[in-house]
Short mmCIF file of C-alpha atoms and ligand atoms in Angstrom, two decimals:
data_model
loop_
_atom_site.label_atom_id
_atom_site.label_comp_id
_atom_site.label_asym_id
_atom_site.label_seq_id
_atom_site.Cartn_x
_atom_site.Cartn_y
_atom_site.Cartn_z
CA UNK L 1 39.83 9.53 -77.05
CA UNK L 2 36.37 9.85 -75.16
CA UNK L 3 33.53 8.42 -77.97
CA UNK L 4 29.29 7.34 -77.66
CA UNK L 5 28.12 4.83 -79.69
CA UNK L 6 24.45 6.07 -80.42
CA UNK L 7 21.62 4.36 -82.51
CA UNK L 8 18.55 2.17 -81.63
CA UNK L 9 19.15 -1.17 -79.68
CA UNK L 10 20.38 -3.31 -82.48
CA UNK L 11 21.50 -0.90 -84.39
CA UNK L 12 25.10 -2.96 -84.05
CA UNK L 13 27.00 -0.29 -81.25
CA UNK L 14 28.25 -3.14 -79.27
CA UNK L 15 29.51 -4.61 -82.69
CA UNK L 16 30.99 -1.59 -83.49
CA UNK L 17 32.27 -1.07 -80.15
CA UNK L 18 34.19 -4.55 -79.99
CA UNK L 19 36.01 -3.37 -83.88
CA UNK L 20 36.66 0.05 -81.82
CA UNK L 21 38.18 -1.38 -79.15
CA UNK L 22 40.07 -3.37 -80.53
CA UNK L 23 41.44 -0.87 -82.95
CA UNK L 24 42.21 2.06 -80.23
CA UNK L 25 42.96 -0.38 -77.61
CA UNK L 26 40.34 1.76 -75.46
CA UNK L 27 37.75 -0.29 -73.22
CA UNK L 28 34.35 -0.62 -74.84
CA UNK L 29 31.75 -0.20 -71.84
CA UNK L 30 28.06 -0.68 -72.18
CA UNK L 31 26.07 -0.23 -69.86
CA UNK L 32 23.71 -3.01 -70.52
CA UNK L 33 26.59 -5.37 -70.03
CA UNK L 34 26.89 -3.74 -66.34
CA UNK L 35 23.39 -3.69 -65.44
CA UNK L 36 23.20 -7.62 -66.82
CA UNK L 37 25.97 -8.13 -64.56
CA UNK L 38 24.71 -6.72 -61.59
CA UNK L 39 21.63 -8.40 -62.19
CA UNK L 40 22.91 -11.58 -62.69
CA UNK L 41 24.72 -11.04 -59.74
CA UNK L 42 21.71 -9.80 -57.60
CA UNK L 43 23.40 -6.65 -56.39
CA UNK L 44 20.55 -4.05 -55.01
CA UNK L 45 21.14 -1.90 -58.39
CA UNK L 46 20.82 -5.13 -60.15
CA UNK L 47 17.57 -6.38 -58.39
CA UNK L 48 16.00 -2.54 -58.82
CA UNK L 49 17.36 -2.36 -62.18
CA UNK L 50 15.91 -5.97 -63.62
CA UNK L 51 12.41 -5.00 -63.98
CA UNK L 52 12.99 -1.76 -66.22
CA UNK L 53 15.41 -4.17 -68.55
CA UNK L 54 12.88 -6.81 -68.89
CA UNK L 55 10.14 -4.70 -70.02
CA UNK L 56 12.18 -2.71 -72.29
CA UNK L 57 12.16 0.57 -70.29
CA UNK L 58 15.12 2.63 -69.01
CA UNK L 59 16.87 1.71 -65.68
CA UNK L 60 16.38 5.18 -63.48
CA UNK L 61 19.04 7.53 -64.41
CA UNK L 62 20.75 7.58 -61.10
CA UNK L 63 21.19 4.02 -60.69
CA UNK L 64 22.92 4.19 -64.32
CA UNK L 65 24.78 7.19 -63.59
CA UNK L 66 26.18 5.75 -59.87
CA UNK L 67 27.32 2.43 -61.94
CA UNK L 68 28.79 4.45 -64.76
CA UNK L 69 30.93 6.55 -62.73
CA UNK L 70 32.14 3.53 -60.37
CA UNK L 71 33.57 1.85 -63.68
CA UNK L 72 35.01 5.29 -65.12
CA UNK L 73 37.03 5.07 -62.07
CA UNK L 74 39.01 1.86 -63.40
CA UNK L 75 42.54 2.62 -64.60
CA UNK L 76 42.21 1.38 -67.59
CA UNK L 77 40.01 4.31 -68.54
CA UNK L 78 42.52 6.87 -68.16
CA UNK L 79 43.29 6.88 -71.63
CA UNK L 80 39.30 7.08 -73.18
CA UNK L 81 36.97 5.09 -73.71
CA UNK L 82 33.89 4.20 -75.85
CA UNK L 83 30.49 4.76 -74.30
CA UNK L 84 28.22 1.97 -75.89
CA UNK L 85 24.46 2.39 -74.64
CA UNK L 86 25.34 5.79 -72.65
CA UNK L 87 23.74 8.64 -72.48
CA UNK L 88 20.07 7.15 -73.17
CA UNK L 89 18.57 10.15 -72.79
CA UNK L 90 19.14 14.19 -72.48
CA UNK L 91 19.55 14.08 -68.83
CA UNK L 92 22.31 11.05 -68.90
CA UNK L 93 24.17 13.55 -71.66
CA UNK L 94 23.70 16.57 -69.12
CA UNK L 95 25.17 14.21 -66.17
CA UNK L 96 28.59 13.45 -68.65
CA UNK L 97 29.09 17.44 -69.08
CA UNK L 98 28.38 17.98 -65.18
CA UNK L 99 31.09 15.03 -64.52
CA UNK L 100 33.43 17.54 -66.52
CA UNK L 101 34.06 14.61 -69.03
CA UNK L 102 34.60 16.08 -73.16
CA UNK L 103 33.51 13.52 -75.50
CA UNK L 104 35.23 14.10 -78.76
CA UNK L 105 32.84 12.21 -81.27
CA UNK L 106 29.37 10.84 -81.00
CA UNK L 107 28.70 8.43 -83.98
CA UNK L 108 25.18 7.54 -84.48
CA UNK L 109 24.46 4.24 -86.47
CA UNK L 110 21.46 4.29 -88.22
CA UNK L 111 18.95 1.32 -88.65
CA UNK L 112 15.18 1.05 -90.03
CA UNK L 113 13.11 -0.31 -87.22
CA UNK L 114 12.36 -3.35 -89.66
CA UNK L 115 16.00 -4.24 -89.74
CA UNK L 116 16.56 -3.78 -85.98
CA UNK L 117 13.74 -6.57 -85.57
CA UNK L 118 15.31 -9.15 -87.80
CA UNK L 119 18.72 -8.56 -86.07
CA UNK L 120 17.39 -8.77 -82.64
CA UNK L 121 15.23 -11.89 -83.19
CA UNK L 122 18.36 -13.64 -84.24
CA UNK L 123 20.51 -12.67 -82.02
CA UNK L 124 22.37 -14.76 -79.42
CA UNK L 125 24.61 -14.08 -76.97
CA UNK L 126 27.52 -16.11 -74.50
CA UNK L 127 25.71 -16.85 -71.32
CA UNK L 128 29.41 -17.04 -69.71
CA UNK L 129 31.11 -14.56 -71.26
CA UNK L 130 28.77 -12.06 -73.41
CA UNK L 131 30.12 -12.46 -76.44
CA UNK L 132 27.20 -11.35 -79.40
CA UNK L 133 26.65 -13.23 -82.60
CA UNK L 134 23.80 -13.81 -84.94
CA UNK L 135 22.12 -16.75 -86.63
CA UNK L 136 22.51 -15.78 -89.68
CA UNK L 137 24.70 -12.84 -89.86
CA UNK L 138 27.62 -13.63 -87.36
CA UNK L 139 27.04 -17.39 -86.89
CA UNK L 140 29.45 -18.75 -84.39
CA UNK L 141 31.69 -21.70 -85.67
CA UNK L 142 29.99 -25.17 -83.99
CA UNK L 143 26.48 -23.73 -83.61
CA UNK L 144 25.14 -22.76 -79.81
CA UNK L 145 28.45 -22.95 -78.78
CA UNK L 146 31.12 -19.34 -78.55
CA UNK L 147 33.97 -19.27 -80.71
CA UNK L 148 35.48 -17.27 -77.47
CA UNK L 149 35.27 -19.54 -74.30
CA UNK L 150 32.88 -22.59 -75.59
CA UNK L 151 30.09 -20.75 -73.57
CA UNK L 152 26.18 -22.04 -74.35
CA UNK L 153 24.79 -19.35 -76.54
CA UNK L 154 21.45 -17.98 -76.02
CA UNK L 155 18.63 -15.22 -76.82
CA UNK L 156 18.46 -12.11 -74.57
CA UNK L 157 14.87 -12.27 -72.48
CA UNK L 158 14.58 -8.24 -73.65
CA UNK L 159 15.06 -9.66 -77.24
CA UNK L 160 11.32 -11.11 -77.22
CA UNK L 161 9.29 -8.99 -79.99
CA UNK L 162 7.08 -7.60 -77.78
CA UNK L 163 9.81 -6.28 -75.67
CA UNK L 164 12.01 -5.25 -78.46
CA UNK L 165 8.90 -2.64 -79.94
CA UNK L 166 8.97 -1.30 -76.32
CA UNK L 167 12.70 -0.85 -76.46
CA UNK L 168 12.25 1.07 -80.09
CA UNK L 169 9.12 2.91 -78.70
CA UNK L 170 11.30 4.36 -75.51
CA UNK L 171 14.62 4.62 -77.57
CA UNK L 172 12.51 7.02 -80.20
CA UNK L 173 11.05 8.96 -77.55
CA UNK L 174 13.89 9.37 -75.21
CA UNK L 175 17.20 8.97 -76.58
CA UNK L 176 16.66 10.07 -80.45
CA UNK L 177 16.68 13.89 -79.11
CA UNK L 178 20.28 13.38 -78.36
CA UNK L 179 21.05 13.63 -81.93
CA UNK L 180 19.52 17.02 -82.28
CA UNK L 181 22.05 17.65 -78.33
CA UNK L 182 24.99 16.65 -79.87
CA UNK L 183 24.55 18.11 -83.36
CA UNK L 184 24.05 21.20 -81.96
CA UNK L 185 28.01 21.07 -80.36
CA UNK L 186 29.47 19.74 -83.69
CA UNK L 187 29.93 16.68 -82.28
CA UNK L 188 27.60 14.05 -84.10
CA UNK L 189 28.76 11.73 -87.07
CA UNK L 190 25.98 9.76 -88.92
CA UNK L 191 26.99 6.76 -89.96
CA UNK L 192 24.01 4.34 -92.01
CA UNK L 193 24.48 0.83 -90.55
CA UNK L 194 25.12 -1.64 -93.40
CA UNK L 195 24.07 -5.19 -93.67
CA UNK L 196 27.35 -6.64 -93.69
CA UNK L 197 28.76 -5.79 -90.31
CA UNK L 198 32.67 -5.34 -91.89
CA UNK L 199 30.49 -2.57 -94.29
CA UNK L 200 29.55 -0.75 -91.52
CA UNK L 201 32.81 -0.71 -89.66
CA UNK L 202 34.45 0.99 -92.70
CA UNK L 203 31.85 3.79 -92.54
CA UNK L 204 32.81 4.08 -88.37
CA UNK L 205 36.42 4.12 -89.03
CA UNK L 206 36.47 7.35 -91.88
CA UNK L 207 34.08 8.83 -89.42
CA UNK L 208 36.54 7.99 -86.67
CA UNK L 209 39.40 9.44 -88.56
CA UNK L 210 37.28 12.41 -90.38
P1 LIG U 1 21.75 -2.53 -74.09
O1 LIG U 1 22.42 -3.79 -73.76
O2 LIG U 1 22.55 -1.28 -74.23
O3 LIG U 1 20.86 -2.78 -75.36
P2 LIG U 1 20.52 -1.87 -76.61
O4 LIG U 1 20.94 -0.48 -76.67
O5 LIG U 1 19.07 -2.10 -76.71
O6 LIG U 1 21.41 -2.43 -77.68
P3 LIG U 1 21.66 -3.86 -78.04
O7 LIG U 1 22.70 -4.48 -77.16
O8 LIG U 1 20.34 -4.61 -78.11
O9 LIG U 1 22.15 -3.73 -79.53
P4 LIG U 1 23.46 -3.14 -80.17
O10 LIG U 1 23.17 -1.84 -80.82
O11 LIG U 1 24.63 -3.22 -79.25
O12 LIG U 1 23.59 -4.18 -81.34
P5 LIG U 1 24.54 -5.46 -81.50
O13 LIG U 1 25.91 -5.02 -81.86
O14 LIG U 1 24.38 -6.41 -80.35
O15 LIG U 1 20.64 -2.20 -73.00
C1 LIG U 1 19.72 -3.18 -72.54
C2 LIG U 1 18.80 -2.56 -71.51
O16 LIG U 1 19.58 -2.07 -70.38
C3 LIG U 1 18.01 -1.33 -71.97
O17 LIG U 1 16.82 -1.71 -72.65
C4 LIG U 1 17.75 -0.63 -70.63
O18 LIG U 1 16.72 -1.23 -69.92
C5 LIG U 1 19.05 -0.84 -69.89
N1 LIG U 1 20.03 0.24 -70.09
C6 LIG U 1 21.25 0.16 -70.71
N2 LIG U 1 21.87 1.36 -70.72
C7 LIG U 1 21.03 2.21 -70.09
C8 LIG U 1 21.10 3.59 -69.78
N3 LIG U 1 22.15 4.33 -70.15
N4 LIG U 1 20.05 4.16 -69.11
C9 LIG U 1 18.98 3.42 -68.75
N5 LIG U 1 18.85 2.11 -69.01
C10 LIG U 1 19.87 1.51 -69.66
O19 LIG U 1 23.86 -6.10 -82.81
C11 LIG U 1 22.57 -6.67 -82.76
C12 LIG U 1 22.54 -7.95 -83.60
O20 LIG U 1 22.71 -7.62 -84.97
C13 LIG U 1 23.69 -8.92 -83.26
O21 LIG U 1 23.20 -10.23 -83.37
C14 LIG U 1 24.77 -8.65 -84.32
O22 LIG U 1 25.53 -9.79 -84.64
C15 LIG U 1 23.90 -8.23 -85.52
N6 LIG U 1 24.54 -7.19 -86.33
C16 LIG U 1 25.27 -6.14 -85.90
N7 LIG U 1 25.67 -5.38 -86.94
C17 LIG U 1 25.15 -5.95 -88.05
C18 LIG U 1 25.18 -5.62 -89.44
N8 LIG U 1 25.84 -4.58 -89.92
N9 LIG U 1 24.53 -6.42 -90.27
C19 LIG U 1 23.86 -7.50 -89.83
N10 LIG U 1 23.80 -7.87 -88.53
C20 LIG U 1 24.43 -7.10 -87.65
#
């Protein structure tokens, strides 16, 4: 099963994405956890890419697309996947159909931009290993510290208000229209994201299984 995980940054896709994952026993990717990589690792994508992430705009589409197709390559893709954070905007959708890939679903999760503000101010993440939780909503068990691999937890530098209203502002602009792209194939499932994170995942799953 090929799915997207659509909806504005903090909408909860990679939350989603981790219950999906786990469920299908597909890999989750997200592309923001690639580019992060590649920046933390100071690869040339990773160096060109760090100054779009940090300001809240979109990486260039071809840098995306190159790093997207290098991980499709893995073998553990050959049964699906769930894209988490890809396509971002009409052109990254255009680039899936030209790679010949059929996505079977696209479930959007919907969040008021109010909400997505309060999520993303208390969000913190694993520095070592990713991992997401939130202050008040997913607090880890010994605070700062993941339940995962003990990692330090921290907030994301794009997670700074200013920078999050940029990262609304671009994702209404650019990557809302793909609702209207995918609708128009029968392919889109709204889902309304729910304040209790389990809530929402019920809503995924019957639109998973609808
Ligand atoms: P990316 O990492 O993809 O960020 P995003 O889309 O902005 O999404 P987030 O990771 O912020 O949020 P999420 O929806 O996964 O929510 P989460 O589950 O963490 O991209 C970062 C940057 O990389 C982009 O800005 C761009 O520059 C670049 N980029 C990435 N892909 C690109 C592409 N294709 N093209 C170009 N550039 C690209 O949840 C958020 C918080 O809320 C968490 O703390 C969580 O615990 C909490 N939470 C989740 N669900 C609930 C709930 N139901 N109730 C209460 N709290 C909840």
């Amino acid at each position: 099963m090929k799915l997207i995980l659509l909806g504005a940054p903090g909408a909860g896709k990679g939350t989603q994405a981790e219950m999906i994952r786990e469920r299908l026993k597909i890999p989750a990717i997200s592309t923001g956890n690639i580019i992060r990589e590649a920046i933390k690792n100071g690869t040339e994508a990773g160096k060109k890419a760090k100054i779009y992430v940090e300001s809240g705009g979109l990486v260039p589409d071809g840098t995306v697309i190159d790093m997207l197709k290098e991980r499709l390559l893995m073998p553990d893709c050959k049964d699906g996947y769930i894209l988490d954070g890809f396509p971002r905007n009409v052109a990254q959708a255009q680039a899936l159909d030209e790679m010949g890939i059929v996505i079977e679903k696209v479930i959007d999760i919907e969040v008021a931009d109010e909400k997505i503000q309060k999520r993303l101010l208390g969000r913190r993440v694993c520095a070592a290993c990713g991992s997401s939780y939130h202050l008040d909503y997913k607090p880890p068990g010994v605070p700062d510290i993941c339940d995962k691999c003990g990692g330090k937890l921290v907030a994301r530098k794009d997670d700074e208000p200013a920078t999050v209203l940029e990262r609304l502002k671009v994702y209404h602009e650019q990557t809302e229209p793909l609702k209207d792209y995918y609708n128009a194939v029968g392919k889109l499932f709204v889902v309304q994201g729910q304040d209790e994170v389990e809530d929402t995942a019920r809503l995924v799953l019957a639109a998973l299984e609808a």
